[in-house]
mmCIF file of C-alpha atoms (C1' of nucleotides) in Angstrom:
data_model
loop_
_atom_site.group_PDB
_atom_site.id
_atom_site.type_symbol
_atom_site.label_atom_id
_atom_site.label_comp_id
_atom_site.label_asym_id
_atom_site.label_seq_id
_atom_site.Cartn_x
_atom_site.Cartn_y
_atom_site.Cartn_z
ATOM 1 C CA UNK A 232 9.915 1.447 -9.503
ATOM 2 C CA UNK A 233 7.486 2.518 -6.805
ATOM 3 C CA UNK A 234 9.470 3.795 -3.866
ATOM 4 C CA UNK A 235 6.528 3.936 -1.461
ATOM 5 C CA UNK A 236 6.568 0.158 -1.529
ATOM 6 C CA UNK A 237 9.982 -0.467 0.015
ATOM 7 C CA UNK A 238 11.575 -0.258 -3.431
ATOM 8 C CA UNK A 239 9.792 -3.386 -4.662
ATOM 9 C CA UNK A 240 8.369 -3.517 -8.178
ATOM 10 C CA UNK A 241 5.047 -5.308 -7.748
ATOM 11 C CA UNK A 242 4.559 -5.577 -11.513
ATOM 12 C CA UNK A 243 7.223 -8.315 -11.551
ATOM 13 C CA UNK A 244 6.456 -12.056 -11.367
ATOM 14 C CA UNK A 245 4.986 -13.223 -8.059
ATOM 15 C CA UNK A 246 7.943 -15.462 -7.170
ATOM 16 C CA UNK A 247 10.316 -12.544 -7.755
ATOM 17 C CA UNK A 248 8.241 -10.248 -5.536
ATOM 18 C CA UNK A 249 7.954 -12.948 -2.868
ATOM 19 C CA UNK A 250 11.723 -13.326 -2.703
ATOM 20 C CA UNK A 251 12.243 -9.570 -2.503
ATOM 21 C CA UNK A 252 9.677 -9.223 0.286
ATOM 22 C CA UNK A 253 11.753 -11.324 2.678
ATOM 23 C CA UNK A 254 13.338 -8.872 5.106
ATOM 24 C CA UNK A 255 10.883 -6.054 4.356
ATOM 25 C CA UNK A 256 9.019 -4.652 7.356
ATOM 26 C CA UNK A 257 5.204 -4.726 7.126
ATOM 27 C CA UNK A 258 3.138 -2.495 9.396
ATOM 28 C CA UNK A 259 -0.646 -2.152 9.694
ATOM 29 C CA UNK A 260 -1.601 0.864 11.787
ATOM 30 C CA UNK A 261 1.995 0.818 13.034
ATOM 31 C CA UNK A 262 1.793 -2.784 14.234
ATOM 32 C CA UNK A 263 3.820 -5.530 12.559
ATOM 33 C CA UNK A 264 7.323 -6.748 11.840
ATOM 34 C CA UNK A 265 9.823 -8.116 9.371
ATOM 35 C CA UNK A 266 8.527 -10.513 6.720
ATOM 36 C CA UNK A 267 10.348 -13.832 7.117
ATOM 37 C CA UNK A 268 8.110 -16.090 5.007
ATOM 38 C CA UNK A 269 6.029 -15.586 1.835
ATOM 39 C CA UNK A 270 4.558 -17.739 -0.951
ATOM 40 C CA UNK A 271 3.959 -16.867 -4.611
ATOM 41 C CA UNK A 272 0.777 -17.700 -6.530
ATOM 42 C CA UNK A 273 0.002 -17.193 -10.205
ATOM 43 C CA UNK A 274 -2.989 -17.681 -12.488
ATOM 44 C CA UNK A 275 -1.140 -20.459 -14.364
ATOM 45 C CA UNK A 276 -0.845 -22.247 -11.037
ATOM 46 C CA UNK A 277 -3.487 -24.819 -10.058
ATOM 47 C CA UNK A 278 -2.996 -24.036 -6.355
ATOM 48 C CA UNK A 279 -3.940 -20.366 -6.778
ATOM 49 C CA UNK A 280 -7.366 -18.921 -5.992
ATOM 50 C CA UNK A 281 -7.157 -17.072 -9.334
ATOM 51 C CA UNK A 282 -6.639 -20.284 -11.353
ATOM 52 C CA UNK A 283 -10.269 -20.455 -12.503
ATOM 53 C CA UNK A 284 -10.674 -16.745 -13.137
ATOM 54 C CA UNK A 285 -12.278 -13.903 -11.171
ATOM 55 C CA UNK A 286 -15.017 -14.574 -8.575
ATOM 56 C CA UNK A 287 -16.662 -12.327 -5.964
ATOM 57 C CA UNK A 288 -14.138 -13.629 -3.470
ATOM 58 C CA UNK A 289 -10.903 -13.224 -5.407
ATOM 59 C CA UNK A 290 -11.645 -10.177 -7.599
ATOM 60 C CA UNK A 291 -8.952 -8.059 -5.953
ATOM 61 C CA UNK A 292 -6.303 -10.512 -7.171
ATOM 62 C CA UNK A 293 -7.137 -9.262 -10.656
ATOM 63 C CA UNK A 294 -6.770 -5.602 -9.723
ATOM 64 C CA UNK A 295 -3.665 -3.404 -9.857
ATOM 65 C CA UNK A 296 -0.320 -4.571 -8.407
ATOM 66 C CA UNK A 297 0.679 -3.246 -5.027
ATOM 67 C CA UNK A 298 -2.826 -3.777 -3.621
ATOM 68 C CA UNK A 299 -4.000 -6.142 -0.912
ATOM 69 C CA UNK A 300 -6.077 -9.300 -1.308
ATOM 70 C CA UNK A 301 -7.594 -10.575 1.938
ATOM 71 C CA UNK A 302 -9.682 -13.756 2.055
ATOM 72 C CA UNK A 303 -11.167 -15.983 4.724
ATOM 73 C CA UNK A 304 -9.702 -19.422 5.096
ATOM 74 C CA UNK A 305 -11.590 -22.438 6.455
ATOM 75 C CA UNK A 306 -14.353 -20.232 7.722
ATOM 76 C CA UNK A 307 -12.371 -18.648 10.526
ATOM 77 C CA UNK A 308 -8.979 -17.246 9.596
ATOM 78 C CA UNK A 309 -8.035 -14.232 7.480
ATOM 79 C CA UNK A 310 -5.078 -14.360 5.098
ATOM 80 C CA UNK A 311 -3.225 -11.415 3.552
ATOM 81 C CA UNK A 312 -1.802 -11.315 0.004
ATOM 82 C CA UNK A 313 -0.051 -8.675 -2.064
ATOM 83 C CA UNK A 314 -1.218 -8.451 -5.706
ATOM 84 C CA UNK A 315 1.499 -8.664 -8.412
ATOM 85 C CA UNK A 316 1.979 -8.404 -12.202
ATOM 86 C CA UNK A 317 -0.465 -6.331 -14.243
ATOM 87 C CA UNK A 318 -4.228 -6.036 -13.683
ATOM 88 C CA UNK A 319 -5.944 -9.219 -14.846
ATOM 89 C CA UNK A 320 -2.995 -11.540 -14.204
ATOM 90 C CA UNK A 321 -4.302 -12.930 -10.938
ATOM 91 C CA UNK A 322 -0.846 -13.151 -9.375
ATOM 92 C CA UNK A 323 -0.081 -12.562 -5.735
ATOM 93 C CA UNK A 324 2.112 -13.241 -2.731
ATOM 94 C CA UNK A 325 0.729 -14.759 0.476
ATOM 95 C CA UNK A 326 2.383 -13.265 3.555
ATOM 96 C CA UNK A 327 2.940 -16.268 5.836
ATOM 97 C CA UNK A 328 5.049 -15.117 8.764
ATOM 98 C CA UNK A 329 6.566 -12.055 10.434
ATOM 99 C CA UNK A 330 9.254 -11.472 12.996
ATOM 100 C CA UNK A 331 7.343 -9.223 15.442
ATOM 101 C CA UNK A 332 8.963 -5.791 15.739
ATOM 102 C CA UNK A 333 6.346 -3.109 16.517
ATOM 103 C CA UNK A 334 3.253 -3.189 18.709
ATOM 104 C CA UNK A 335 4.115 -6.412 20.545
ATOM 105 C CA UNK A 336 1.700 -5.755 23.398
ATOM 106 C CA UNK A 337 -1.248 -5.144 21.075
ATOM 107 C CA UNK A 338 -0.381 -8.305 19.148
ATOM 108 C CA UNK A 339 -0.265 -10.345 22.370
ATOM 109 C CA UNK A 340 -3.621 -8.921 23.381
ATOM 110 C CA UNK A 341 -5.243 -9.740 20.039
ATOM 111 C CA UNK A 342 -3.762 -13.219 19.953
ATOM 112 C CA UNK A 343 -4.371 -13.933 23.605
ATOM 113 C CA UNK A 344 -0.935 -15.443 24.021
ATOM 114 C CA UNK A 345 2.531 -14.597 25.293
ATOM 115 C CA UNK A 346 4.893 -16.539 23.036
ATOM 116 C CA UNK A 347 6.487 -13.988 20.697
ATOM 117 C CA UNK A 348 7.540 -16.762 18.390
ATOM 118 C CA UNK A 349 3.937 -17.766 17.614
ATOM 119 C CA UNK A 350 2.437 -14.279 17.347
ATOM 120 C CA UNK A 351 2.826 -14.060 13.559
ATOM 121 C CA UNK A 352 4.017 -17.574 12.560
ATOM 122 C CA UNK A 353 1.354 -18.447 9.960
ATOM 123 C CA UNK A 354 -0.948 -16.481 7.646
ATOM 124 C CA UNK A 355 -3.987 -16.671 9.934
ATOM 125 C CA UNK A 356 -2.022 -15.856 13.084
ATOM 126 C CA UNK A 357 -0.358 -12.919 11.388
ATOM 127 C CA UNK A 358 -3.684 -11.392 10.374
ATOM 128 C CA UNK A 359 -5.093 -11.816 13.866
ATOM 129 C CA UNK A 360 -2.017 -10.147 15.393
ATOM 130 C CA UNK A 361 -2.134 -7.224 12.950
ATOM 131 C CA UNK A 362 -5.922 -6.864 13.043
ATOM 132 C CA UNK A 363 -6.295 -7.608 9.322
ATOM 133 C CA UNK A 364 -9.859 -8.487 8.213
ATOM 134 C CA UNK A 365 -12.095 -8.230 5.159
ATOM 135 C CA UNK A 366 -12.025 -4.447 5.701
ATOM 136 C CA UNK A 367 -8.391 -4.509 4.509
ATOM 137 C CA UNK A 368 -9.187 -6.179 1.181
ATOM 138 C CA UNK A 369 -8.362 -4.380 -2.086
ATOM 139 C CA UNK A 370 -6.465 -1.470 -0.504
ATOM 140 C CA UNK A 371 -3.243 0.157 -1.821
ATOM 141 C CA UNK A 372 -0.192 -0.982 0.125
ATOM 142 C CA UNK A 373 1.458 2.405 -0.406
ATOM 143 C CA UNK A 374 -1.091 4.194 1.816
ATOM 144 C CA UNK A 375 -2.240 3.909 5.435
ATOM 145 C CA UNK A 376 -3.087 1.742 7.270
ATOM 146 C CA UNK A 377 -0.385 -0.186 5.409
ATOM 147 C CA UNK A 378 3.289 0.659 5.473
ATOM 148 C CA UNK A 379 6.239 -1.170 3.900
ATOM 149 C CA UNK A 380 9.799 -0.417 4.969
ATOM 150 C CA UNK A 381 12.822 -1.585 2.969
ATOM 151 C CA UNK A 382 15.398 -3.802 4.691
ATOM 152 C CA UNK A 383 18.728 -2.355 5.750
ATOM 153 C CA UNK A 384 21.065 -2.882 2.780
ATOM 154 C CA UNK A 385 24.007 -3.144 5.145
ATOM 155 C CA UNK A 386 22.542 -6.404 6.442
ATOM 156 C CA UNK A 387 21.916 -8.609 3.384
ATOM 157 C CA UNK A 388 19.379 -11.364 3.965
ATOM 158 C CA UNK A 389 19.824 -15.000 2.959
ATOM 159 C CA UNK A 390 16.623 -16.294 1.363
ATOM 160 C CA UNK A 391 15.785 -19.994 0.952
ATOM 161 C CA UNK A 392 13.171 -21.464 -1.409
ATOM 162 C CA UNK A 393 11.076 -24.611 -1.020
ATOM 163 C CA UNK A 394 7.673 -26.180 -1.665
ATOM 164 C CA UNK A 395 4.562 -24.348 -0.501
ATOM 165 C CA UNK A 396 2.528 -25.355 2.543
ATOM 166 C CA UNK A 397 -1.065 -26.501 2.922
ATOM 167 C CA UNK A 398 -1.914 -27.021 -0.760
ATOM 168 C CA UNK A 399 -2.829 -30.139 -2.737
ATOM 169 C CA UNK A 400 -2.126 -28.989 -6.323
ATOM 170 C CA UNK A 401 1.113 -27.823 -7.966
ATOM 171 C CA UNK A 402 2.875 -29.075 -4.847
ATOM 172 C CA UNK A 403 6.209 -29.274 -6.659
ATOM 173 C CA UNK A 404 6.680 -25.553 -7.376
ATOM 174 C CA UNK A 405 9.381 -24.106 -5.050
ATOM 175 C CA UNK A 406 7.467 -20.898 -4.498
ATOM 176 C CA UNK A 407 7.769 -20.634 -0.739
ATOM 177 C CA UNK A 408 10.488 -18.254 0.374
ATOM 178 C CA UNK A 409 11.883 -17.847 3.856
ATOM 179 C CA UNK A 410 14.577 -16.053 5.778
ATOM 180 C CA UNK A 411 17.375 -18.538 6.489
ATOM 181 C CA UNK A 412 17.608 -19.507 10.133
ATOM 182 C CA UNK A 413 14.674 -17.412 11.348
ATOM 183 C CA UNK A 414 12.924 -18.581 14.525
ATOM 184 C CA UNK A 415 9.680 -16.990 13.365
ATOM 185 C CA UNK A 416 8.799 -19.197 10.378
ATOM 186 C CA UNK A 417 5.513 -21.125 10.415
ATOM 187 C CA UNK A 418 7.624 -24.179 9.562
ATOM 188 C CA UNK A 419 11.392 -24.541 9.119
ATOM 189 C CA UNK A 420 12.806 -24.194 5.602
ATOM 190 C CA UNK A 421 14.429 -27.360 4.397
ATOM 191 C "C1'" DT B 260 7.791 -34.725 16.876
ATOM 192 C "C1'" DG B 261 4.105 -36.213 14.623
ATOM 193 C "C1'" DT B 262 -0.679 -37.184 13.218
ATOM 194 C "C1'" DA B 263 -5.675 -36.630 13.812
ATOM 195 C "C1'" DT B 264 -9.781 -33.784 14.436
ATOM 196 C "C1'" DG B 265 -13.155 -30.027 15.038
ATOM 197 C "C1'" DA B 266 -14.422 -25.259 14.223
ATOM 198 C "C1'" DT B 267 -17.102 -22.815 10.572
ATOM 199 C "C1'" DC B 268 -17.572 -19.525 6.056
ATOM 200 C "C1'" DG B 269 -17.998 -18.747 1.148
ATOM 201 C "C1'" DC B 270 -17.473 -20.416 -3.215
ATOM 202 C "C1'" DC B 271 -17.945 -24.015 -6.739
ATOM 203 C "C1'" DT B 272 -19.824 -28.429 -8.668
ATOM 204 C "C1'" DG C 150 -22.862 -30.915 -0.490
ATOM 205 C "C1'" DG C 151 -17.896 -30.724 -0.628
ATOM 206 C "C1'" DC C 152 -13.812 -28.634 0.192
ATOM 207 C "C1'" DG C 153 -9.998 -25.303 1.317
ATOM 208 C "C1'" DA C 154 -3.217 -20.966 0.614
ATOM 209 C "C1'" DT C 155 -5.499 -22.695 8.880
ATOM 210 C "C1'" DC C 156 -5.107 -23.128 13.848
ATOM 211 C "C1'" DA C 157 -5.435 -25.110 18.418
ATOM 212 C "C1'" DT C 158 -5.989 -29.052 20.963
ATOM 213 C "C1'" DA C 159 -5.553 -33.962 21.999
ATOM 214 C "C1'" DC C 160 -3.189 -37.919 22.059
ATOM 215 C "C1'" DA C 161 0.537 -41.491 20.565
ATOM 216 C "C1'" DG C 162 5.252 -42.712 20.428
#
DNA sequence: TGTATGATCGCCT
DNA sequence: GGCGATCATACAG
């Protein structure tokens, strides 16, 4: 167990890590919030970038667990993943939404909007708010600029699972996890 | 509340 | 040349 990572064992299966990440606070240079939505991806999973093996774009998915994988989506947005399992497994968790906690003003400035609810509601929005770019690819999550903070055990979180968003393959896998009742999800959990 | 569309980059066929 | 783990805007109902 790696305690620098909010007590989460990133060598576990991606769906297990995704579920455990709900409620954990993610900070990048001190800016961020509580993770309320995450999706798991695995090499055996046709919807995953790693499905067809390593490429120049996805190589960090095949690196050590507890590292970041940042990619560009649709030519304009950045998306942040946490690598899981062992090196070579190509498993990861896409961070989809945060409840903003720290650095609200900087996030509003970067996003050019006021609505707190939409600051980090979606993988692309979240990266814009936290200033995550290609420069943050393949970095250890246990070291700056990243910081993970475990949830307060006195306040247990209720986690719901459902189908993932924005994919066309392996649509049936219930590998999207979300904090029950959160206002900060990119879409409501069913 | 929902569906459609354009923006625009890097990889794969 | 096509397409995608997206977002913001525009319009219909």
